[in-house]
Short mmCIF file of C-alpha atoms in Angstrom, two decimals:
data_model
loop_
_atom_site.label_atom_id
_atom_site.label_comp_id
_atom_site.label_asym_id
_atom_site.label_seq_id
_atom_site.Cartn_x
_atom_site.Cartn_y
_atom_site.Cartn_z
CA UNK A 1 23.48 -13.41 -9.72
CA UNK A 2 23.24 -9.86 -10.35
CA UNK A 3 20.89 -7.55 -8.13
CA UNK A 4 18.11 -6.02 -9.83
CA UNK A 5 15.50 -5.72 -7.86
CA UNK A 6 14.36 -2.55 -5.49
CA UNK A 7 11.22 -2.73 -3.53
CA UNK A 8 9.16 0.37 -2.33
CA UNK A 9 7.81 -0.60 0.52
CA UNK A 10 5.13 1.36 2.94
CA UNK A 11 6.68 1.22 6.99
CA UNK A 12 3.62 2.51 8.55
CA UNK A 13 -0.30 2.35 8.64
CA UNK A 14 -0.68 2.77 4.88
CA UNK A 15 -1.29 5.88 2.55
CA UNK A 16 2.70 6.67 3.03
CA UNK A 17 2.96 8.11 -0.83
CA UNK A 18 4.52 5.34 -2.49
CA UNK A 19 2.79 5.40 -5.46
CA UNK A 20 4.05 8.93 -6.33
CA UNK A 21 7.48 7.30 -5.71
CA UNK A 22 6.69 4.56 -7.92
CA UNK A 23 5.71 6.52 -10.44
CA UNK A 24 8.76 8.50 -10.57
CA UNK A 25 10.89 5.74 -10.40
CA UNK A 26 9.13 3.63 -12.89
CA UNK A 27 10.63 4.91 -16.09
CA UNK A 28 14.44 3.31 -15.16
CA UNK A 29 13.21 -0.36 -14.85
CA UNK A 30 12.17 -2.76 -17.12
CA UNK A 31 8.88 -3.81 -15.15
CA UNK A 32 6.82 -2.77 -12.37
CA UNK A 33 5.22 -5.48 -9.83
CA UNK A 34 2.18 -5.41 -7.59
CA UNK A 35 2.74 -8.61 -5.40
CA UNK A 36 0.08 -7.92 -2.10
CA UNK A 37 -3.16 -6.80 -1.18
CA UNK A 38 -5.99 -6.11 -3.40
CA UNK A 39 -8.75 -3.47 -4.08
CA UNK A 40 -8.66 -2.53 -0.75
CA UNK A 41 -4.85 -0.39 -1.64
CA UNK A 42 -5.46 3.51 -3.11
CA UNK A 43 -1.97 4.05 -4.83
CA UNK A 44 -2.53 8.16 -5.78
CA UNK A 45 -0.31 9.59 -8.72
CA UNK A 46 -0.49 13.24 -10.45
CA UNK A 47 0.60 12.83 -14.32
CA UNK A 48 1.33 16.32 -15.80
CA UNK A 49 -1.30 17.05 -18.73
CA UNK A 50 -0.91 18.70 -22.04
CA UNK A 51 -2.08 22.36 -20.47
CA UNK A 52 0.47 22.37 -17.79
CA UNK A 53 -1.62 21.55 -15.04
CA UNK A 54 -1.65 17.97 -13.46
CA UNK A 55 -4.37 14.94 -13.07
CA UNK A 56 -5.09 12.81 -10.30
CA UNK A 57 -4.99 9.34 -10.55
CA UNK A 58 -5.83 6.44 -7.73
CA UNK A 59 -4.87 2.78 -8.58
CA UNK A 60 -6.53 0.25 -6.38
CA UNK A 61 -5.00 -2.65 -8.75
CA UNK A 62 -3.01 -1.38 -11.60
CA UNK A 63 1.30 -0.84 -10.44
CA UNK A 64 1.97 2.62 -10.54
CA UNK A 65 3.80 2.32 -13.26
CA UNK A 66 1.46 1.57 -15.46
CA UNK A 67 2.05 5.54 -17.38
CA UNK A 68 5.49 4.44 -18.36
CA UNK A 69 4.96 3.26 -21.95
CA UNK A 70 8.34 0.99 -21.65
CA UNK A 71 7.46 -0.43 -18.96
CA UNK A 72 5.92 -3.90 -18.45
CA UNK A 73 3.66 -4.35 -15.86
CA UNK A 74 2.84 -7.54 -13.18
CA UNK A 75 0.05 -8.22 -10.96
CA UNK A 76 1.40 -11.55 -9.19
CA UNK A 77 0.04 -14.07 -7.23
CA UNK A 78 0.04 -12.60 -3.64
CA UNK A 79 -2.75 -10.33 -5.39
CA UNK A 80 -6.55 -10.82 -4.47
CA UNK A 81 -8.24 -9.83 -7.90
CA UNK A 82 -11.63 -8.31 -8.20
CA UNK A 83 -11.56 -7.74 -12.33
CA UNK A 84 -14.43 -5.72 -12.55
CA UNK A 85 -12.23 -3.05 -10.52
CA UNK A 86 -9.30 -3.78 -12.60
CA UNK A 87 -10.91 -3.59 -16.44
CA UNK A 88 -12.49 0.29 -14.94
CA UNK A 89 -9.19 0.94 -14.20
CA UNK A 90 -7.81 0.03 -17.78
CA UNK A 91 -10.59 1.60 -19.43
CA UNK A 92 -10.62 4.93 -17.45
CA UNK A 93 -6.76 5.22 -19.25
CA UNK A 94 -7.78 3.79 -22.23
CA UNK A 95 -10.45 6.94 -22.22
CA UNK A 96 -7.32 9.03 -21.73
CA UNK A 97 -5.50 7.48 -24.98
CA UNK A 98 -3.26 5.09 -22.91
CA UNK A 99 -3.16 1.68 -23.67
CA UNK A 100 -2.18 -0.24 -21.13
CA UNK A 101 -3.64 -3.91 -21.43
CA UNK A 102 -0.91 -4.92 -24.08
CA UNK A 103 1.89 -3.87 -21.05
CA UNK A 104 -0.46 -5.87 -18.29
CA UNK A 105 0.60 -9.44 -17.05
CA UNK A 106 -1.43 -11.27 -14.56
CA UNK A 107 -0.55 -14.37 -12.33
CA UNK A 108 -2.71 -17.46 -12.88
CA UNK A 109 -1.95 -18.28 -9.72
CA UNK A 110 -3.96 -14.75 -8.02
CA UNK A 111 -7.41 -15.58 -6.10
CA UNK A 112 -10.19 -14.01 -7.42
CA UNK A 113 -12.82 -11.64 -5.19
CA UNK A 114 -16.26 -11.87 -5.93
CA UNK A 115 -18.82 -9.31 -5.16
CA UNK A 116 -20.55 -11.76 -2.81
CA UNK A 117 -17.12 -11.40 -0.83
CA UNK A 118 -17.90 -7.78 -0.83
CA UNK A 119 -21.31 -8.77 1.19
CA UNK A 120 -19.45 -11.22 3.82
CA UNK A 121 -17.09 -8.65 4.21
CA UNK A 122 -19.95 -5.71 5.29
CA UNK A 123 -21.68 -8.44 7.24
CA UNK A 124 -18.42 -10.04 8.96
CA UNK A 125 -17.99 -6.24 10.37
CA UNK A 126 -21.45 -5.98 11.70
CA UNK A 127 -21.49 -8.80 13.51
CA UNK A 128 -18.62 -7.52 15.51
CA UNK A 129 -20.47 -4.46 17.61
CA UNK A 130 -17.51 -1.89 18.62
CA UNK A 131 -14.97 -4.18 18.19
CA UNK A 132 -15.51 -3.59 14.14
CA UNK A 133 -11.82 -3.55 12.30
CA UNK A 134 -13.47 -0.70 10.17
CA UNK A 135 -12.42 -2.48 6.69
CA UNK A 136 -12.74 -0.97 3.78
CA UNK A 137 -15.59 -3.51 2.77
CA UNK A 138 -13.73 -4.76 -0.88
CA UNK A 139 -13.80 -8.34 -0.16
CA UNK A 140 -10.58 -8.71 1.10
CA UNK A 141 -10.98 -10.77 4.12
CA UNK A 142 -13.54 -13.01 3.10
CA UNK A 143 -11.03 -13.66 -0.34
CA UNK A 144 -7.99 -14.15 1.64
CA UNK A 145 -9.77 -16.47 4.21
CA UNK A 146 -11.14 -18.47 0.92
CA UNK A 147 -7.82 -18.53 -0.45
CA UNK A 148 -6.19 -19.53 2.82
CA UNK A 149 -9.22 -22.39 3.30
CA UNK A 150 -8.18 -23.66 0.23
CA UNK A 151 -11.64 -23.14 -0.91
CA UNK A 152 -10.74 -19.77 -2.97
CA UNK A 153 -11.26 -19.89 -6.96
CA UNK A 154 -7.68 -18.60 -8.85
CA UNK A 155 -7.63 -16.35 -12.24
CA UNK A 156 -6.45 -20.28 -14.21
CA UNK A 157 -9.82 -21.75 -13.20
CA UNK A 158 -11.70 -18.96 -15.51
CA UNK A 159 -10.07 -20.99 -18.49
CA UNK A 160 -12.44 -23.55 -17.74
CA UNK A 161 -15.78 -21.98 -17.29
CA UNK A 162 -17.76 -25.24 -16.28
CA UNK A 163 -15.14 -26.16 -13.52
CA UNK A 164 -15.25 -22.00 -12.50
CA UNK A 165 -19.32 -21.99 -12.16
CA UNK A 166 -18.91 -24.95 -9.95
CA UNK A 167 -16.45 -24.01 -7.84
CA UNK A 168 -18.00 -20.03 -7.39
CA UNK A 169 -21.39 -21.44 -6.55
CA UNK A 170 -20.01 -23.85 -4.14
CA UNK A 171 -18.30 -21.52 -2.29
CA UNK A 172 -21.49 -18.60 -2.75
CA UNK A 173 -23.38 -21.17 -0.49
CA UNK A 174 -20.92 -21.80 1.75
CA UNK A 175 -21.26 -17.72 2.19
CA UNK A 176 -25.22 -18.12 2.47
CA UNK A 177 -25.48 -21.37 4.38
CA UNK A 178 -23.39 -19.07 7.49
CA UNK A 179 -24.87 -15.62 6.83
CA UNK A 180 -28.26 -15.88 4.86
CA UNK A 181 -28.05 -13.29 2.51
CA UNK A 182 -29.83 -13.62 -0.82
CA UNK A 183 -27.80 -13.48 -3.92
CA UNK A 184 -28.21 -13.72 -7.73
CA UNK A 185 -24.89 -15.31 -8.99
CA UNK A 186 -26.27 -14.94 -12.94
CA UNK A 187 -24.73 -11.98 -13.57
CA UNK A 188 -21.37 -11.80 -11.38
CA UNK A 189 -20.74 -15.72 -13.52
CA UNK A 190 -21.25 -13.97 -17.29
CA UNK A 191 -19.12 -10.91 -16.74
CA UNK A 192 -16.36 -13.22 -15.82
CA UNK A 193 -17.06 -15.06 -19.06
CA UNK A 194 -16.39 -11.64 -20.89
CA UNK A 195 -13.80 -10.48 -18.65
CA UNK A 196 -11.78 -13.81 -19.14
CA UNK A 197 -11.94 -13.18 -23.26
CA UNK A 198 -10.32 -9.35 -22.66
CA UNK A 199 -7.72 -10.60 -20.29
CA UNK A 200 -7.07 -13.98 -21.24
CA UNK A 201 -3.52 -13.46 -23.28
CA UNK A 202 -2.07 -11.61 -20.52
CA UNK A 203 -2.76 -14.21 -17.86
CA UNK A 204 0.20 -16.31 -17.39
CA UNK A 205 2.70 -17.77 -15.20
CA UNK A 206 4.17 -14.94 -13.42
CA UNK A 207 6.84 -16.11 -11.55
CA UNK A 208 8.23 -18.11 -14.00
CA UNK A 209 7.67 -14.97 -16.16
CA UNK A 210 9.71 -12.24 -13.51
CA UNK A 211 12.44 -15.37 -12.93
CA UNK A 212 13.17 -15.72 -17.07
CA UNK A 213 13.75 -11.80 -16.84
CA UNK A 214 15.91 -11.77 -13.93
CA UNK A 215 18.04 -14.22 -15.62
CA UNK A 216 18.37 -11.59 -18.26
CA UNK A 217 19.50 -9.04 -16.10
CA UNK A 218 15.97 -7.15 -16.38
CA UNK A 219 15.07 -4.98 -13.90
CA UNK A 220 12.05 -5.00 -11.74
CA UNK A 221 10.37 -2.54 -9.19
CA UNK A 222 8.49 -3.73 -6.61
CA UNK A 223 5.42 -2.02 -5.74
CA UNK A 224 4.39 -2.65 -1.55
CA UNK A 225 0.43 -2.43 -0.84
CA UNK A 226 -0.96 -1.31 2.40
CA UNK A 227 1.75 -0.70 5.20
CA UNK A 228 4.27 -2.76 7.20
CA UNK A 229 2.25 -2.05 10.91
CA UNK A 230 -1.02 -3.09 8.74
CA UNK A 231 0.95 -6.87 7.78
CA UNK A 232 -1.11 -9.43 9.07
CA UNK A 233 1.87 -11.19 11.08
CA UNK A 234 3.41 -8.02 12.08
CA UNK A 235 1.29 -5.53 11.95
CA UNK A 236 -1.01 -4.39 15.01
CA UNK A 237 -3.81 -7.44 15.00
CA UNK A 238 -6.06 -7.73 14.63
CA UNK A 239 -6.33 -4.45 13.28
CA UNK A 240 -4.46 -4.73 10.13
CA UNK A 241 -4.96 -6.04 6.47
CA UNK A 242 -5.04 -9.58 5.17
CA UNK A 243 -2.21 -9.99 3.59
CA UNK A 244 1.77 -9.95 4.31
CA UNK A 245 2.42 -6.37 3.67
CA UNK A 246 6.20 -6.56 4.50
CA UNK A 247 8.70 -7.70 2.64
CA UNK A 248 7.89 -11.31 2.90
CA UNK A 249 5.08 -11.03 0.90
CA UNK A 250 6.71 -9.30 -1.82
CA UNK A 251 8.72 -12.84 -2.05
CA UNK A 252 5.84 -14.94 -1.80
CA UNK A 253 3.65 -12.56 -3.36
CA UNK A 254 5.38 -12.73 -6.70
CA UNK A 255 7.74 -16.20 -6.56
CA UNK A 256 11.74 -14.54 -7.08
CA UNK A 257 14.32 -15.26 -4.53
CA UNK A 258 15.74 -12.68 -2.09
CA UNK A 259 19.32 -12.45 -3.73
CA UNK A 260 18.39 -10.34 -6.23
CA UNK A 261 17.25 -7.46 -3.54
CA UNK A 262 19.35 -4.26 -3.88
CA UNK A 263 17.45 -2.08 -2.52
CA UNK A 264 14.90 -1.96 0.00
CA UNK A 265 13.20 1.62 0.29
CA UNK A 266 10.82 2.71 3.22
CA UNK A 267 8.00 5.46 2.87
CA UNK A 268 7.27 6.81 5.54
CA UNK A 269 5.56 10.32 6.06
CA UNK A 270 6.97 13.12 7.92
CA UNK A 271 4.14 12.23 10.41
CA UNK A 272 1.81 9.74 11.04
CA UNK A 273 -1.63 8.71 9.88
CA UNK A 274 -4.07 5.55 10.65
CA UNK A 275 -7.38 4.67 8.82
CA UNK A 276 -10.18 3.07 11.01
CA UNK A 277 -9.74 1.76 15.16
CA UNK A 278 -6.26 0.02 16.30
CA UNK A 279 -4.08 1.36 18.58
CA UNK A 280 -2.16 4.91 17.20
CA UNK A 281 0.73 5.78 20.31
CA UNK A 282 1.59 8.97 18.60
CA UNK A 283 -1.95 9.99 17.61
CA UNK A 284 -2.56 13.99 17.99
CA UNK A 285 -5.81 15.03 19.57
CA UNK A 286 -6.26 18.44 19.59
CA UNK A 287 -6.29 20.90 16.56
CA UNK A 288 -3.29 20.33 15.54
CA UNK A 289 -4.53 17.09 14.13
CA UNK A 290 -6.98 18.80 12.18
CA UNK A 291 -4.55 21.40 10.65
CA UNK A 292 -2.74 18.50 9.62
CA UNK A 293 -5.60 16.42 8.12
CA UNK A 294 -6.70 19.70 6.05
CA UNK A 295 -3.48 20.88 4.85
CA UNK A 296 -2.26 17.49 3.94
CA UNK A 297 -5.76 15.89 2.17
CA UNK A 298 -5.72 13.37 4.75
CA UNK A 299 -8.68 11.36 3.41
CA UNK A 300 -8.63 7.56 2.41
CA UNK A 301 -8.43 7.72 -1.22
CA UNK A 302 -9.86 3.76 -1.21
CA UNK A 303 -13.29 4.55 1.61
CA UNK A 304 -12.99 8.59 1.82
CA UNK A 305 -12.54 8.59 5.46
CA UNK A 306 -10.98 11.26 7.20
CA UNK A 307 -7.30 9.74 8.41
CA UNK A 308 -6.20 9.98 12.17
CA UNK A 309 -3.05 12.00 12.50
CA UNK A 310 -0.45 11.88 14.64
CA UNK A 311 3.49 12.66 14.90
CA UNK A 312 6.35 10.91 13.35
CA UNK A 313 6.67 7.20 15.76
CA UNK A 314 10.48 6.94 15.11
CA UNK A 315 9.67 3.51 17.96
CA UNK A 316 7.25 1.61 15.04
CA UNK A 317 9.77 3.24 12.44
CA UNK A 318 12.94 1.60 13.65
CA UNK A 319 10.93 -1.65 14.34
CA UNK A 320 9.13 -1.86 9.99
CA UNK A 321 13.22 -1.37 8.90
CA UNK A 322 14.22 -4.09 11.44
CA UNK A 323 11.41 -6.40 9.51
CA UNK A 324 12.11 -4.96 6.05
CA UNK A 325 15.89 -4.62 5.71
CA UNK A 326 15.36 -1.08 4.63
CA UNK A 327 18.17 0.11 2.94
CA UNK A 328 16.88 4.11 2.40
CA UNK A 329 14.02 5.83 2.77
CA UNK A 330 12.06 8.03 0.93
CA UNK A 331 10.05 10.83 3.27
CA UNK A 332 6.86 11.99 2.39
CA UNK A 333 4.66 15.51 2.60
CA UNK A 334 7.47 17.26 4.55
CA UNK A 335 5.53 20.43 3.10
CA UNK A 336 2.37 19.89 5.51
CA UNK A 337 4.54 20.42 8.69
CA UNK A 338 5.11 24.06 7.34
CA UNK A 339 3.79 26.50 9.45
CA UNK A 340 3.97 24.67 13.00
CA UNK A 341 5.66 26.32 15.73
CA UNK A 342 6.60 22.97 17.49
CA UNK A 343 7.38 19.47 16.00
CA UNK A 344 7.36 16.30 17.85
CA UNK A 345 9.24 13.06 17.45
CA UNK A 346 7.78 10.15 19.63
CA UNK A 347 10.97 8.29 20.61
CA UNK A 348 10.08 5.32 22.91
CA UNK A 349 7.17 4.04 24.63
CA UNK A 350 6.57 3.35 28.63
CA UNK A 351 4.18 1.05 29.11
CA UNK A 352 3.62 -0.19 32.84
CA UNK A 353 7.11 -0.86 34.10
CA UNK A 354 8.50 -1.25 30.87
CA UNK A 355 10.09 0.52 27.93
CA UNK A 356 10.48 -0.02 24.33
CA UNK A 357 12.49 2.17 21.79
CA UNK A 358 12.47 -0.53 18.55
CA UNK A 359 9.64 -2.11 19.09
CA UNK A 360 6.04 -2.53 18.11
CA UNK A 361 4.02 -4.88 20.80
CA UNK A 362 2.18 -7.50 19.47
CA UNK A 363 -0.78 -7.08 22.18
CA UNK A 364 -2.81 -4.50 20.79
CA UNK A 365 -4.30 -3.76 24.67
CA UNK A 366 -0.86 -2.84 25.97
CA UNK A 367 0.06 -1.03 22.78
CA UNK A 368 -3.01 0.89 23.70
CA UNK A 369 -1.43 1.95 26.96
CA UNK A 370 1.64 3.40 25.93
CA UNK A 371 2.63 6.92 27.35
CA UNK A 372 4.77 8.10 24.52
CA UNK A 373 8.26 10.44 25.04
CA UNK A 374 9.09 12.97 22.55
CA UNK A 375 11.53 15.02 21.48
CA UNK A 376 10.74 18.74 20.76
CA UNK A 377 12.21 20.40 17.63
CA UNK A 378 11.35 24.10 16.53
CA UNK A 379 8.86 24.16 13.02
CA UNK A 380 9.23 26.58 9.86
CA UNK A 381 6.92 29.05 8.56
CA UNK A 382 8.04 28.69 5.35
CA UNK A 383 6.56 27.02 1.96
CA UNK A 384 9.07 24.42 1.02
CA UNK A 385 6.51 22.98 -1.91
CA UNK A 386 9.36 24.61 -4.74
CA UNK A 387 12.22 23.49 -3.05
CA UNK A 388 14.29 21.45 -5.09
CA UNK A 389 17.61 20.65 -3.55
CA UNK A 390 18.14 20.04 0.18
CA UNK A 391 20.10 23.27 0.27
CA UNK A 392 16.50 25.07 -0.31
CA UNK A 393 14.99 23.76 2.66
CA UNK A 394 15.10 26.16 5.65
CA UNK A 395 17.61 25.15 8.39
CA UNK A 396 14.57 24.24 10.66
CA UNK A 397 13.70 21.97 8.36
CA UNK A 398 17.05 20.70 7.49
CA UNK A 399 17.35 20.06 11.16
CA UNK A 400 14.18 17.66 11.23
CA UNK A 401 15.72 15.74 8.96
CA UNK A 402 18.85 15.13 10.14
CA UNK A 403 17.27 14.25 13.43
CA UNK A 404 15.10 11.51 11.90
CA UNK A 405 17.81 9.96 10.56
CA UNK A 406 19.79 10.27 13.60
CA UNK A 407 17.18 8.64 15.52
CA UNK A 408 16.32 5.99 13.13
CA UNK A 409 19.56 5.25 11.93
CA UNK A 410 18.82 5.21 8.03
CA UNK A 411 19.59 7.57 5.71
CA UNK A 412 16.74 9.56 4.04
CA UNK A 413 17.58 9.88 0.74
CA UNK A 414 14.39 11.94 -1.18
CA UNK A 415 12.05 13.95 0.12
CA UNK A 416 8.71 14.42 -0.87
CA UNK A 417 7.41 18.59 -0.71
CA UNK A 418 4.48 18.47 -2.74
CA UNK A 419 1.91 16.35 -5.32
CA UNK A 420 3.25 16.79 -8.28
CA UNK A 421 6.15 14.82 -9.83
CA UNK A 422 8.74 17.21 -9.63
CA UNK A 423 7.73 17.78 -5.99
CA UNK A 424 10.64 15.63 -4.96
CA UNK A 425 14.04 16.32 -3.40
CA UNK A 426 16.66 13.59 -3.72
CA UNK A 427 19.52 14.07 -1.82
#
């Protein structure tokens, strides 16, 4: 059995960079796969343009990938579907002279997310006062918990459009009989008429699909949604996502067997960030935080929210390889720590009369307690954004590095410095 498969996997709240990674890498494999999550993921990419400049991209649904023209490209089953997102997507880049629906394969097997889901979903977080998760209100909850109440309505069933209607109204009023909202279903049920005749050649088995290329010795990139400390086993519940965002789910998420794995790589910033409430150990509150969230564009390219910052948490980083297998890692915006006198590295947590160095604790209360240690490392002043070899980064920065892998005991092996593609130091 040969090994073919790499997975890019994000190892800490999210919004790591891994779909400039993905992106990057895309071009070398035969097919690019989006196993978790759903609309709820911003995957950000800047594709160079004819005048030398570069555009900005966000996939919510759509791999990466999706710009390499080779390259086929799988949404599998572990995916909650909203298709009105996904056909904007396809025709903002068929605007753009790309077409990409010929290159698109979709699981028959994915659960689909209504717009009604969109509704439970704003009033599920009302109803819970200041203990609201802070979603970002695309359904996926409400899908997931339909999927997982074996009362959720898969792409196959849009083949038949009399058994579809049945099943979406049934489980509309299941919605309304708990939360009495009103609701006209008319015109969510005919665009998934028309949206079945665009997509309906590309839907097909998927696994069985990715399994017949693996047995050909094709090779497939894994694209991770959402981040390892958001995974709804492992992450820090209740604030996380609803999905396995760890490397499990990339299994179950697309149906192909773990022994053709080869490479497992972690993104991971060169700090910290968290969207919405859940406990943050390493989270900065004073300016410094700010600087960060300015220099760095630390908004949630899904909701818009401004991100909380905080230092590199080397504790949850050791703990999301442990869970992954990580075999490298890939560290991200390096270039935003430019210009900080001091750098901290949060190393282990106390928390009462214990300590924990590897470690992420399930109870989200006594996570909140942690007093963090850190180790102190001098910045750099300067801009590293056209370094292209590691032998271009100042020493300072070199340093950093090389304690981070020290610390963590895996060996970083590309850096990212900047937006663009060629913003990338491999090493």
């Amino acid at each position: 059995m040969n090994k073919t498969v790499t997975s890019v996997m994000g190892c800490q709240w999210g919004d790591e960079g891994k779909g400039k990674l993905i992106d990057i890498l895309a071009g070398k494999y035969d097919l690019i796969a989006r196993a978790t999550g759903g609309a709820n993921a911003g995957h950000t990419v800047y594709i160079p343009t004819a005048d030398g400049k570069t555009k900005k991209h966000v996939f919510h649904l759509l791999p990466s990938g999706i710009f390499h023209e080779n390259t086929q490209c799988v949404i599998g089953n572990g995916v909650v579907l909203h298709l009105e997102t996904l056909l904007q997507e396809l025709d903002a880049l068929k605007e753009e002279g790309i077409t990409a629906l010929s290159r698109l394969y979709i699981s028959d097997r994915a659960h689909l997310v209504f717009n009604y889901h969109k509704i439970v979903d704003g009033l599920q977080e009302d109803t819970k006062g200041h203990k609201k998760i802070e979603t970002t209100k695309r359904g996926i909850g409400p899908a997931y918990s339909s999927k997982i109440s074996r009362t959720g309505i898969r792409v196959n069933e849009l083949k038949n459009f009399s058994k579809f209607q049945e099943l979406y109204l049934e489980n509309l009023k299941y919605y309304q009989d708990i939360y009495r909202f009103e609701y006209d279903p008319e015109p969510e049920l005919s665009n998934h008429q028309k949206y079945f005749e665009i997509l309906k050649e590309q839907i097909i088995d998927t696994s069985a699909y990715l399994n017949q290329k693996l047995k050909n010795n094709k090779s497939i990139l894994i694209e991770g949604a959402n981040g390892t400390l958001l995974d709804i086993d492992h992450g820090t519940y209740p604030f996380v996502t609803s999905s396995n965002s760890s490397v499990g789910g990339l299994l179950t998420g697309l149906g192909i067997a773990p022994q053709y794995f080869q490479d497992n790589i972690g993104v991971f910033k060169a700090y910290c960030t968290r969207v919405g409430a859940g406990p943050f150990p390493t989270e900065i509150h004073d300016q410094t935080a700010e600087d960060i969230r300015r220099i760095g564009g630390e908004y949630g390219s899904t909701t818009g929210r401004p991100r909380r910052c905080g230092w590199f948490d080397a504790v949850a980083a050791k703990y999301a390889i442990d869970i992954n297998g990580i075999t490298s890692i890939n560290l991200t915006k390096l270039d935003v720590l430019s210009g900080l006198k001091e750098i901290l590295i949060g190393v282990k947590y106390q928390i009462e009369d214990s300590e924990y160095t590897d470690t992420v604790l399930g109870d989200c209360d006594m996570l909140a307690k942690a007093k963090v240690e850190y180790i102190s490392l001098p910045g750099w002043d300067e801009d590293i954004s056209s370094a292209r070899s590691y032998g271009d980064l100042p020493k300072n920065t070199q340093d950093y590095i090389e304690k981070l892998q020290e610390i963590i005991g895996v060996k970083i092996t590309s850096i990212g410095v900047g937006t663009k593609r060629s913003d990338i130091i491999f090493i």
